[in-house]
Every structure is written in C-alpha cells, then in structure tokens.
Amino acid sequence: MEENKNIRIIDIAKMAGVSIGTVDRVIHNRGRVSQKKLEKVKAILEQFNYTPNIIARSLVSKKSYKLIALIPSFAENEYWMYVAQGITKAAEEVRAYGVVVEQHHFNQYDKTSFDRAIEAIKSIEFDGIVIANFFKTSVITLSEFLNEKDVSYVYIDANIYDQHPLAYYGTNSYDSGAIAAQMMLERIDHNKDILVSKISYQQDELSNQVLNREKGFLDYLQNARYSGKIVDVRLKVEDPLYNFNTLDQIFRQHPNGAIAGAITFNSSCHILAHYLKEKEIRDIYLVGYDLIEKNRALLKEGTIKLLIGQRPELQGFNAIKALSNKIILGVDPERINFMPIDLLIKENVDYYKDF
Amino acid sequence: MEENKNIRIIDIAKMAGVSIGTVDRVIHNRGRVSQKKLEKVKAILEQFNYTPNIIARSLVSKKSYKLIALIPSFAENEYWMYVAQGITKAAEEVRAYGVVVEQHHFNQYDKTSFDRAIEAIKSIEFDGIVIANFFKTSVITLSEFLNEKDVSYVYIDANIYDQHPLAYYGTNSYDSGAIAAQMMLERIDHNKDILVSKISYQQDELSNQVLNREKGFLDYLQNARYSGKIVDVRLKVEDPLYNFNTLDQIFRQHPNGAIAGAITFNSSCHILAHYLKEKEIRDIYLVGYDLIEKNRALLKEGTIKLLIGQRPELQGFNAIKALSNKIILGVDPERINFMPIDLLIKENVDYYKDF
DNA sequence: TTGGAAAGTGTTAACGTAAACACATTTTGA
DNA sequence: TCAAAATGTGTTTACGTTAACACTTTCCAA
C-alpha cells in the first residue's frame, strides 16, 4: 500500500495502460470492462490507495441533494432556535457540495400538526432527513416509510431504541435526570419536599424526553433514600394566570419552607422561576433544562440555581453533517452520539455562548 | 439585494456586457479595467450578491498553504494530545483546499526548547501559525517577527492582552479559578484549610495559565471571606518519591482533617489524587483541571471530586479553522473566543468523550 | 510623429472527475 | 447468415474559477 497523496485517475489510467474512461468505469462499478483490464486497474487502484478528489467530484456533479429537517417551530431565543442555528451552520458548509437543507416545522405541542408535517414530507423527493423525535408512534411510522424508500434518517433530541436511524444525537435523558437529582440532593435536606413541575400545552401528552428525565430523577432519589415528598404540579404554557394560582395554592399547602427544591424537565423552567421571584421565595434550589435566554437571565440573578445543557446547536449541526457525509462520501457515522450533560451555574454560564 | 444561489462569473459578465476576464479582474482588484466597466460590474456583483464557488476556486488553485501548529509534545492521553486531535481533525477538513498543517513540538517544561522550536520555524516559509502560548517573552518576540512578515497567528491555551493575534481560543483562566473556588466553598467549612499544589518540572517557571487560575481562585476566597489557611506545596513532575514525602510531611503538620480541600491548577491533579488514595484520605474536596484519562478514572471512583474542562480539541480545531478561513476565504474570525468552563463530576463525565 | 510602454479587454487552458458520446468488436437469435 | 443487441474502449465536454496569454487601443516621450 504505497502512500501517495494526489494520485489521479489519469495516472492510474497510464499505469494500467487504459483510458480514463475505463478507470472511471472500474471505480464506479459500471461494468463494460473486460475481466483482464478490470483486474489490472483494480490492482493499481489498490496499490496506490486511490481516493477521488472530492472537490473535483462535486464540481462536476450537477447533482444536488435535498435534506429535510423536521423540527418544531420556534420563537426568538426558544430552545429549537438553537438547534435550527446548528442546522443552518451545517447547511452552509455542505451547500458547496450541492446539498440543500429544507426545514419543515410543526407545533411541538400538537401531534396532529406533527402528523400533517409528515404527510407533507411524504410527497417530496429527498435524500435524507433529520427528525426531532417527539411523538413516538408517528416517528415509528415515518421511520418505517423511510426504511421502505431507503432514505437515511437521523434522530435528534430523543432516541427510540428499537428503531434504526442512521444516527442519534442527543443526551441520555435518563442520566441527565439522575444528575439533576444528584446535584439537588447535595444541596437540600433529604426530608424536605421537592416540587416537580411539568409544563405543557393544554392536556397534551408529554414527550419521551421529559418522561425519561423524570424517571432518572425519581429513581435516583429513591436509591439515595430521599425521604421527602414529591409535589407534582402541571402548568400550562398558554395560561400564566392559571399557573400563578396553581402555584399559589401549592405553596399554601406546603408552608414554611417545606419545599426545598424544584425542577422542570424541559426548557420552561423560567415560568416557575418567575413565580418564585415574584413571591420572593429565595431558598429553593431550582433546577431546569436548556440555556435559552429567559433561563440564562434567571440563572445569572440567582433564581435558577442550575441549568442542564444539552448542546442544541451541536445536535443540529452534527445531524446534518452525518447525513451529508453519508450521501457525499458514503461514510457512516457513529450510531449513538450522546451529547455532554453540561452543568451551568451562575459563574460559568457566560462562557457558554455558541456551543 | 436580490437572492440568487448560484450566480456565476459568466452570468455577471453577460449582464454587464463584458468578458469573464474583466469580471475576474474586478473581483480580485487586479486593475486593468476601465472606470466605466468597473462600476458596472461592481454594481451587478453587489446586486446579485455574488459569492465565488469555493469548490471551483480550490480545484483550479494549485497553490497550497502551509500552517504550523507550535504545541508541546505529549504522551498518550496527556492534555496536549487532545489539542493535537482537534488540530488533526481540522487539518483533514481543510486538506482538500490545499491547506497542509505541520505540527512542531517542544518541551513544555523547558523554555530553551520552546526557543529552539521558534528558531527552527523562522527559517520555514508558511502562511499561518497556531501558538500554544507558554513562555510570555518568547511568544511576544515570535509575534513581533510574524507581524513583520505579515503572517497570521492564533494563540491557544492562554492569551496575552497587549498582543494582537488573529484570534485567541482558550478559557478565561482567572474566572475558571474563581469557579473552582466557588464550587469548593460550597462544600467545605470556611475555616478549614485548603491545599494548593503546583506541579512543575524541576525549578521551572509556571505558565501564565496556572498563575491566572490561582489568582482567580485566591481572589474569590478572599471576597467570600474565607478564613482558613492556604497551604502551598510545590511538587515535581519527575520525582514521585519527593512528592510522596513532601505531602506526607504536610499532612503531618495538618492533622485530623484540618485540610478540607485541595486543588491543582493544571492537569496533573492525579498525582495528588494518588497520594490521597493511597493514604485513604477521603474527606478532601479535590479539584483539578482537564479531562485526561488519568484524571477521568480518579474522578469516576470519587477521589477527585471536580474537574474543570476547557475543550482542548475544540481549541485546536477552531484555531486551525480560523487560520484556514482567513487564508482561503479571507474571513476574519472573532478575536477572543473563550471556551466554556465545563464542570465535570462523576455523574456526567461519561458523556464528555470527543468534545 | 512615431514607436514602445501601458492600459483595457477578450479568449483559452488548466484543475480532476463524471458521464455522455462515438466507435469498434463480439455475441445473439431468428 | 446477418442484422440487431450487447459489450468493450477511448474521446470529449462540462463543472466554475483562475490566470496566462493574445490582441487592440491609448498614451507619452524622444
């Protein structure tokens, strides 16, 4: 296996005593080559470890590939904006290779919206898709459809273990719940109460992500022989007044600092934080997820004590890159790619900007 | 500003009623274009927001660029190996554009070795350099030489504020020391003692990095009205026996758990950890820097309580990318790029693999 | 005023790969 | 047996940019 950086098709052709056309046919397994020449050319390709110049390849190839990113719609500075930024950044890098990325959005609180987006996608031709893994049954149906059509798909945010995406980028949700519990138990009395708040839209079902985090959290508490009470509360994205009153009622039922810790398992921790701030309740160890702007501010001023980050930009970026590397270079990515579980506190949050 | 994805030189030429040669001269400011045509072409370039196809550009350009990375030599799984991995990864990405990266190593504990490497570099032709910012005066001399020759340079690891590198990638050392202090004071009695261990080679001078971290650490303690004693100890990279005896002596002088915390300001925390482990001293909150393999193991088993990470791979990767983007695309990077100050504990360390 | 330099402009080859095309030879089947 | 189909092979064009080159026109100094 001789090392040679820049051996070209024409060099191979000369050495094999054939034309570049023949070498090209061998490289691409297009047939129409005699057994004798085929072997000769293959041997020389092997010997010189020929690798095509991808620059030249993508210049000539007028082929363009379409990738789809199926993610929730988002407002400024919401969680999925950061994922979208990573997607866009990757899209810029791969554009030169003829890869075009198209974002399709859905309402993350509404399964029918997700299903509608899927239907729309089914009628499009595309070469790969990044799926924000929200509604399990829908995602499974879509995955089977894609298997059928032999189109690569990558999950982000959450994984489904008995499916076989090209890759998964996201955290280990269960463990990140356990870490939240560990950090909390280090700071609070083990027999005081913990408020667990779930925030959703109307009576919507919760995402796998949230459910897994909660499981990790509760399991950890149990193993650590936590002896306080878990106080559950369900808040509503669209109804601040309802939230306020509900929380008021809960804190009346648990007076005098009975509640020592509080947690939400998604990025909407700021809702709970605003209540605590308004009521000037300062002695609660409040933990949330995701470094969105609203949370960042409340972390810096001290209402939120800990945020757990999951590298949304990197998830989006890597997912697109994985698909495009698969398509352009034929390179398979790692199947499971857990993102770091970043611990963000007041003091280090300023250094988490674009990651 | 009309949007048009793939406008080509020939399209511009047609619209301006000139040849592609003229458009090319305008784009590259090569002169030899009449005022009238120049304005016309510029207007159209502007209007259609022409961006060159970098694929085609780099295909035609036989030019190759050489970048140098001046970093310490390293053994398997030492800190600088991770930086080198980031450099190598970036090198692979930019190779297709004719950028070649050459690593030059020096002994990080030996200034004369650094100076020798610099002399060697001075006799080479190259287009950009990444400098591991170790010995201040030497780096300043080198920087001035590079300014003279108009060659771009990027600092990593530490910064020098009155110099003007193309960019800096690394942490804010002072703040990362303060964060270490904050985490420690949350766990230990404020009037117990803290062991501050500095580890170097023979009587060598300490790096700016270590000095700044220490300053941030001590300043934080002072502001937080910490009332214990700081116990300083200087260990030696090459002399385990010396280290063992020195520590033994210190712990004899501070018996009965007088020392509640310990910290090293570089990646050699494992030396201290091994002593504590051997002596079965378990009630010390030990903090170190950098997720190298030796530290990882000791963190997982609980001897080290906290590691502060600084994304070595990303530093190396970004530094090379910055230089190559500057050279190939003419794009200037951000000047100061602080890496996140990652908090690594037993529970989340498994998810920090390749970042 | 004139000849050579300078300025202005268009044409073309090159980068390495892909694939259409042209052509020759062999094989197949009625 | 012979035309059509299949196989084997080399040639050429295209991708978009760059830069060398060729050519024409203008300018200036002797």
Short mmCIF file of N, CA and C in Angstrom, two decimals, chain A residues 107-236:
data_model
loop_
_atom_site.label_atom_id
_atom_site.label_comp_id
_atom_site.label_asym_id
_atom_site.label_seq_id
_atom_site.Cartn_x
_atom_site.Cartn_y
_atom_site.Cartn_z
N ASN A 107 -45.89 22.15 15.22
CA ASN A 107 -46.20 22.61 16.56
C ASN A 107 -45.88 21.48 17.55
N GLN A 108 -44.88 21.73 18.38
CA GLN A 108 -44.39 20.65 19.23
C GLN A 108 -45.40 20.19 20.28
N TYR A 109 -46.46 20.97 20.44
CA TYR A 109 -47.45 20.60 21.45
C TYR A 109 -48.65 19.91 20.83
N ASP A 110 -48.57 19.64 19.54
CA ASP A 110 -49.76 19.18 18.83
C ASP A 110 -49.40 18.03 17.89
N LYS A 111 -49.80 16.84 18.28
CA LYS A 111 -49.44 15.67 17.49
C LYS A 111 -50.01 15.72 16.07
N THR A 112 -51.21 16.26 15.94
CA THR A 112 -51.79 16.30 14.59
C THR A 112 -50.96 17.20 13.68
N SER A 113 -50.39 18.22 14.24
CA SER A 113 -49.52 19.09 13.45
C SER A 113 -48.29 18.32 12.97
N PHE A 114 -47.76 17.51 13.86
CA PHE A 114 -46.61 16.66 13.51
C PHE A 114 -47.00 15.70 12.38
N ASP A 115 -48.16 15.10 12.53
CA ASP A 115 -48.61 14.14 11.51
C ASP A 115 -48.85 14.81 10.17
N ARG A 116 -49.36 16.02 10.22
CA ARG A 116 -49.58 16.75 8.97
C ARG A 116 -48.25 17.03 8.28
N ALA A 117 -47.27 17.44 9.08
CA ALA A 117 -45.94 17.70 8.50
C ALA A 117 -45.38 16.44 7.84
N ILE A 118 -45.61 15.31 8.50
CA ILE A 118 -45.13 14.05 7.94
C ILE A 118 -45.80 13.75 6.60
N GLU A 119 -47.10 13.96 6.56
CA GLU A 119 -47.82 13.71 5.30
C GLU A 119 -47.25 14.58 4.18
N ALA A 120 -47.02 15.83 4.51
CA ALA A 120 -46.47 16.76 3.52
C ALA A 120 -45.11 16.26 3.01
N ILE A 121 -44.31 15.81 3.93
CA ILE A 121 -42.96 15.35 3.58
C ILE A 121 -43.00 14.13 2.69
N LYS A 122 -43.99 13.27 2.93
CA LYS A 122 -44.06 12.02 2.17
C LYS A 122 -44.20 12.26 0.67
N SER A 123 -44.74 13.40 0.29
CA SER A 123 -44.94 13.65 -1.13
C SER A 123 -43.74 14.35 -1.77
N ILE A 124 -42.68 14.54 -1.00
CA ILE A 124 -41.49 15.21 -1.53
C ILE A 124 -40.40 14.18 -1.79
N GLU A 125 -39.58 14.47 -2.79
CA GLU A 125 -38.38 13.67 -3.01
C GLU A 125 -37.25 14.26 -2.19
N PHE A 126 -36.57 13.44 -1.41
CA PHE A 126 -35.41 13.96 -0.68
C PHE A 126 -34.45 12.82 -0.36
N ASP A 127 -33.26 13.20 0.10
CA ASP A 127 -32.19 12.20 0.22
C ASP A 127 -31.81 11.87 1.66
N GLY A 128 -32.41 12.59 2.59
CA GLY A 128 -32.10 12.32 3.99
C GLY A 128 -32.93 13.24 4.86
N ILE A 129 -33.13 12.84 6.11
CA ILE A 129 -33.99 13.67 6.97
C ILE A 129 -33.54 13.59 8.43
N VAL A 130 -33.57 14.76 9.06
CA VAL A 130 -33.32 14.85 10.49
C VAL A 130 -34.68 14.95 11.18
N ILE A 131 -34.92 14.08 12.13
CA ILE A 131 -36.23 14.06 12.78
C ILE A 131 -36.12 14.42 14.26
N ALA A 132 -36.79 15.49 14.65
CA ALA A 132 -36.90 15.79 16.07
C ALA A 132 -37.92 14.81 16.65
N ASN A 133 -37.41 13.97 17.51
CA ASN A 133 -38.16 12.77 17.90
C ASN A 133 -39.19 13.06 18.98
N PHE A 134 -40.35 13.53 18.55
CA PHE A 134 -41.36 13.94 19.53
C PHE A 134 -42.40 12.88 19.86
N PHE A 135 -43.20 12.54 18.86
CA PHE A 135 -44.34 11.67 19.13
C PHE A 135 -44.02 10.26 18.63
N LYS A 136 -43.84 9.39 19.58
CA LYS A 136 -43.25 8.09 19.32
C LYS A 136 -43.91 7.32 18.17
N THR A 137 -45.23 7.15 18.27
CA THR A 137 -45.87 6.32 17.24
C THR A 137 -45.73 6.93 15.85
N SER A 138 -45.85 8.24 15.78
CA SER A 138 -45.71 8.91 14.48
C SER A 138 -44.30 8.73 13.93
N VAL A 139 -43.33 8.87 14.81
CA VAL A 139 -41.94 8.75 14.36
C VAL A 139 -41.67 7.34 13.87
N ILE A 140 -42.24 6.36 14.54
CA ILE A 140 -42.03 4.98 14.11
C ILE A 140 -42.64 4.75 12.73
N THR A 141 -43.85 5.24 12.54
CA THR A 141 -44.48 5.10 11.22
C THR A 141 -43.63 5.74 10.14
N LEU A 142 -43.17 6.95 10.42
CA LEU A 142 -42.34 7.66 9.45
C LEU A 142 -41.05 6.88 9.17
N SER A 143 -40.46 6.35 10.23
CA SER A 143 -39.20 5.61 10.07
C SER A 143 -39.40 4.39 9.17
N GLU A 144 -40.53 3.73 9.35
CA GLU A 144 -40.79 2.54 8.52
C GLU A 144 -40.96 2.93 7.05
N PHE A 145 -41.65 4.02 6.85
CA PHE A 145 -41.81 4.55 5.50
C PHE A 145 -40.44 4.84 4.87
N LEU A 146 -39.56 5.40 5.68
CA LEU A 146 -38.23 5.77 5.17
C LEU A 146 -37.37 4.54 4.92
N ASN A 147 -37.49 3.55 5.77
CA ASN A 147 -36.79 2.28 5.55
C ASN A 147 -37.17 1.72 4.18
N GLU A 148 -38.47 1.71 3.96
CA GLU A 148 -39.03 1.24 2.69
C GLU A 148 -38.37 1.94 1.49
N LYS A 149 -38.31 3.27 1.58
CA LYS A 149 -37.77 4.06 0.47
C LYS A 149 -36.26 4.14 0.49
N ASP A 150 -35.65 3.53 1.51
CA ASP A 150 -34.20 3.51 1.62
C ASP A 150 -33.59 4.93 1.72
N VAL A 151 -34.27 5.74 2.50
CA VAL A 151 -33.78 7.11 2.75
C VAL A 151 -33.24 7.16 4.18
N SER A 152 -32.03 7.74 4.33
CA SER A 152 -31.43 7.80 5.66
C SER A 152 -32.13 8.81 6.56
N TYR A 153 -32.27 8.47 7.83
CA TYR A 153 -32.83 9.43 8.78
C TYR A 153 -32.04 9.43 10.07
N VAL A 154 -32.00 10.60 10.68
CA VAL A 154 -31.25 10.79 11.91
C VAL A 154 -32.21 11.34 12.95
N TYR A 155 -32.18 10.77 14.14
CA TYR A 155 -32.99 11.32 15.23
C TYR A 155 -32.18 12.34 16.01
N ILE A 156 -32.84 13.37 16.45
CA ILE A 156 -32.22 14.24 17.45
C ILE A 156 -33.18 14.41 18.62
N ASP A 157 -32.64 14.90 19.72
CA ASP A 157 -33.38 15.22 20.93
C ASP A 157 -33.68 13.98 21.77
N ALA A 158 -34.34 13.00 21.15
CA ALA A 158 -34.60 11.76 21.88
C ALA A 158 -34.37 10.59 20.93
N ASN A 159 -34.19 9.43 21.50
CA ASN A 159 -33.94 8.25 20.70
C ASN A 159 -35.08 7.25 20.92
N ILE A 160 -35.21 6.31 19.99
CA ILE A 160 -36.13 5.19 20.20
C ILE A 160 -35.29 3.95 19.97
N TYR A 161 -35.17 3.12 21.01
CA TYR A 161 -34.13 2.11 20.94
C TYR A 161 -34.38 0.97 19.98
N ASP A 162 -35.63 0.68 19.69
CA ASP A 162 -35.82 -0.43 18.76
C ASP A 162 -35.98 0.04 17.31
N GLN A 163 -35.67 1.29 17.07
CA GLN A 163 -35.61 1.75 15.67
C GLN A 163 -34.15 1.85 15.25
N HIS A 164 -33.92 2.01 13.94
CA HIS A 164 -32.54 2.01 13.47
C HIS A 164 -32.22 3.21 12.59
N PRO A 165 -32.20 4.37 13.23
CA PRO A 165 -31.81 5.55 12.47
C PRO A 165 -30.33 5.44 12.09
N LEU A 166 -29.94 6.22 11.08
CA LEU A 166 -28.53 6.29 10.71
C LEU A 166 -27.71 6.71 11.92
N ALA A 167 -28.27 7.62 12.71
CA ALA A 167 -27.57 8.06 13.91
C ALA A 167 -28.54 8.75 14.87
N TYR A 168 -28.12 8.84 16.10
CA TYR A 168 -28.88 9.62 17.08
C TYR A 168 -27.95 10.66 17.72
N TYR A 169 -28.40 11.89 17.80
CA TYR A 169 -27.67 12.94 18.51
C TYR A 169 -28.57 13.53 19.59
N GLY A 170 -28.15 13.38 20.81
CA GLY A 170 -28.94 13.94 21.91
C GLY A 170 -28.36 13.43 23.21
N THR A 171 -28.95 13.81 24.30
CA THR A 171 -28.40 13.35 25.58
C THR A 171 -28.98 11.99 25.95
N ASN A 172 -28.41 11.44 27.00
CA ASN A 172 -29.04 10.31 27.67
C ASN A 172 -30.00 10.92 28.68
N SER A 173 -31.27 10.93 28.31
CA SER A 173 -32.25 11.68 29.10
C SER A 173 -32.34 11.16 30.53
N TYR A 174 -32.34 9.85 30.66
CA TYR A 174 -32.46 9.24 31.98
C TYR A 174 -31.32 9.70 32.89
N ASP A 175 -30.11 9.62 32.39
CA ASP A 175 -28.96 10.01 33.20
C ASP A 175 -28.97 11.49 33.53
N SER A 176 -29.46 12.29 32.61
CA SER A 176 -29.45 13.71 32.90
C SER A 176 -30.45 14.03 34.00
N GLY A 177 -31.52 13.22 34.09
CA GLY A 177 -32.43 13.36 35.22
C GLY A 177 -31.76 12.97 36.53
N ALA A 178 -30.97 11.90 36.46
CA ALA A 178 -30.27 11.43 37.65
C ALA A 178 -29.26 12.46 38.13
N ILE A 179 -28.60 13.10 37.20
CA ILE A 179 -27.61 14.12 37.57
C ILE A 179 -28.29 15.30 38.25
N ALA A 180 -29.44 15.68 37.72
CA ALA A 180 -30.19 16.77 38.35
C ALA A 180 -30.51 16.40 39.81
N ALA A 181 -30.91 15.15 40.00
CA ALA A 181 -31.25 14.70 41.35
C ALA A 181 -30.03 14.73 42.26
N GLN A 182 -28.92 14.27 41.72
CA GLN A 182 -27.69 14.23 42.50
C GLN A 182 -27.29 15.63 42.94
N MET A 183 -27.32 16.57 42.02
CA MET A 183 -26.95 17.95 42.35
C MET A 183 -27.91 18.51 43.40
N MET A 184 -29.17 18.18 43.25
CA MET A 184 -30.15 18.72 44.19
C MET A 184 -29.97 18.14 45.58
N LEU A 185 -29.77 16.83 45.65
CA LEU A 185 -29.64 16.20 46.97
C LEU A 185 -28.37 16.65 47.69
N GLU A 186 -27.40 17.09 46.93
CA GLU A 186 -26.20 17.64 47.57
C GLU A 186 -26.51 18.94 48.30
N ARG A 187 -27.58 19.61 47.89
CA ARG A 187 -27.86 20.93 48.45
C ARG A 187 -29.06 21.00 49.40
N ILE A 188 -29.96 20.05 49.33
CA ILE A 188 -31.16 20.20 50.16
C ILE A 188 -31.23 19.10 51.22
N ASP A 189 -32.01 19.38 52.22
CA ASP A 189 -32.32 18.43 53.27
C ASP A 189 -33.05 17.23 52.68
N HIS A 190 -32.64 16.03 53.06
CA HIS A 190 -33.21 14.86 52.41
C HIS A 190 -34.63 14.53 52.85
N ASN A 191 -35.14 15.29 53.81
CA ASN A 191 -36.54 15.02 54.15
C ASN A 191 -37.46 16.20 53.84
N LYS A 192 -36.91 17.16 53.12
CA LYS A 192 -37.79 18.25 52.67
C LYS A 192 -38.40 17.89 51.32
N ASP A 193 -39.40 18.65 50.94
CA ASP A 193 -40.14 18.31 49.72
C ASP A 193 -39.53 18.90 48.45
N ILE A 194 -39.83 18.23 47.34
CA ILE A 194 -39.36 18.70 46.03
C ILE A 194 -40.57 18.90 45.11
N LEU A 195 -40.60 20.08 44.51
CA LEU A 195 -41.68 20.38 43.57
C LEU A 195 -41.26 19.96 42.17
N VAL A 196 -42.05 19.09 41.58
CA VAL A 196 -41.75 18.67 40.22
C VAL A 196 -42.83 19.24 39.31
N SER A 197 -42.41 20.14 38.44
CA SER A 197 -43.39 20.83 37.63
C SER A 197 -43.28 20.38 36.19
N LYS A 198 -44.43 20.03 35.63
CA LYS A 198 -44.43 19.69 34.21
C LYS A 198 -45.23 20.74 33.48
N ILE A 199 -44.68 21.18 32.41
CA ILE A 199 -45.32 22.27 31.70
C ILE A 199 -45.63 21.83 30.30
N SER A 200 -46.90 21.95 29.94
CA SER A 200 -47.28 21.52 28.59
C SER A 200 -48.39 22.41 28.08
N TYR A 201 -48.90 22.02 26.96
CA TYR A 201 -49.91 22.79 26.27
C TYR A 201 -51.23 22.04 26.48
N GLN A 202 -52.19 22.72 27.08
CA GLN A 202 -53.45 22.05 27.37
C GLN A 202 -53.22 20.68 28.01
N GLN A 203 -53.96 19.70 27.58
CA GLN A 203 -53.83 18.40 28.23
C GLN A 203 -52.90 17.46 27.47
N ASP A 204 -51.95 18.09 26.76
CA ASP A 204 -51.15 17.32 25.82
C ASP A 204 -50.29 16.23 26.48
N GLU A 205 -50.00 15.22 25.71
CA GLU A 205 -49.11 14.19 26.23
C GLU A 205 -47.68 14.73 26.33
N LEU A 206 -46.92 14.17 27.25
CA LEU A 206 -45.55 14.63 27.45
C LEU A 206 -44.60 13.90 26.51
N SER A 207 -43.51 14.55 26.17
CA SER A 207 -42.55 13.91 25.27
C SER A 207 -41.76 12.84 26.00
N ASN A 208 -41.23 11.91 25.24
CA ASN A 208 -40.37 10.87 25.82
C ASN A 208 -39.24 11.47 26.62
N GLN A 209 -38.68 12.50 26.03
CA GLN A 209 -37.59 13.23 26.65
C GLN A 209 -37.90 13.57 28.11
N VAL A 210 -39.03 14.24 28.31
CA VAL A 210 -39.42 14.68 29.64
C VAL A 210 -39.69 13.48 30.55
N LEU A 211 -40.35 12.49 30.02
CA LEU A 211 -40.67 11.32 30.83
C LEU A 211 -39.41 10.58 31.27
N ASN A 212 -38.47 10.47 30.38
CA ASN A 212 -37.22 9.77 30.73
C ASN A 212 -36.40 10.53 31.76
N ARG A 213 -36.37 11.83 31.61
CA ARG A 213 -35.64 12.63 32.59
C ARG A 213 -36.26 12.47 33.97
N GLU A 214 -37.57 12.51 33.98
CA GLU A 214 -38.25 12.37 35.27
C GLU A 214 -37.96 11.02 35.91
N LYS A 215 -37.98 9.99 35.08
CA LYS A 215 -37.71 8.66 35.62
C LYS A 215 -36.31 8.60 36.24
N GLY A 216 -35.32 9.14 35.50
CA GLY A 216 -33.96 9.17 36.02
C GLY A 216 -33.88 9.93 37.34
N PHE A 217 -34.61 11.00 37.40
CA PHE A 217 -34.62 11.85 38.59
C PHE A 217 -35.21 11.09 39.79
N LEU A 218 -36.37 10.52 39.58
CA LEU A 218 -37.06 9.84 40.67
C LEU A 218 -36.32 8.58 41.12
N ASP A 219 -35.79 7.85 40.17
CA ASP A 219 -35.04 6.65 40.54
C ASP A 219 -33.84 7.01 41.41
N TYR A 220 -33.17 8.09 41.03
CA TYR A 220 -32.01 8.50 41.81
C TYR A 220 -32.40 8.84 43.25
N LEU A 221 -33.50 9.57 43.37
CA LEU A 221 -33.97 9.95 44.71
C LEU A 221 -34.22 8.71 45.55
N GLN A 222 -34.89 7.77 44.92
CA GLN A 222 -35.23 6.54 45.65
C GLN A 222 -33.97 5.80 46.12
N ASN A 223 -33.03 5.64 45.19
CA ASN A 223 -31.79 4.95 45.55
C ASN A 223 -31.00 5.69 46.63
N ALA A 224 -31.14 7.01 46.65
CA ALA A 224 -30.39 7.80 47.63
C ALA A 224 -31.16 7.89 48.95
N ARG A 225 -32.26 7.13 49.03
CA ARG A 225 -33.09 7.12 50.24
C ARG A 225 -33.61 8.50 50.63
N TYR A 226 -33.99 9.21 49.60
CA TYR A 226 -34.63 10.51 49.83
C TYR A 226 -35.95 10.26 50.54
N SER A 227 -36.23 11.05 51.59
CA SER A 227 -37.40 10.73 52.39
C SER A 227 -38.47 11.83 52.38
N GLY A 228 -38.26 12.86 51.56
CA GLY A 228 -39.27 13.91 51.49
C GLY A 228 -40.41 13.52 50.56
N LYS A 229 -41.26 14.49 50.28
CA LYS A 229 -42.40 14.24 49.38
C LYS A 229 -42.13 14.89 48.02
N ILE A 230 -42.61 14.22 46.98
CA ILE A 230 -42.59 14.82 45.64
C ILE A 230 -43.93 15.50 45.43
N VAL A 231 -43.89 16.78 45.16
CA VAL A 231 -45.12 17.53 44.92
C VAL A 231 -45.23 17.79 43.42
N ASP A 232 -46.22 17.15 42.83
CA ASP A 232 -46.39 17.29 41.39
C ASP A 232 -47.27 18.47 41.04
N VAL A 233 -46.90 19.17 39.99
CA VAL A 233 -47.79 20.22 39.51
C VAL A 233 -47.72 20.28 37.99
N ARG A 234 -48.89 20.47 37.39
CA ARG A 234 -48.95 20.56 35.93
C ARG A 234 -49.32 21.97 35.53
N LEU A 235 -48.40 22.66 34.88
CA LEU A 235 -48.69 24.03 34.45
C LEU A 235 -49.01 24.06 32.96
N LYS A 236 -49.48 25.21 32.50
CA LYS A 236 -49.89 25.32 31.11
C LYS A 236 -49.14 26.43 30.39
#
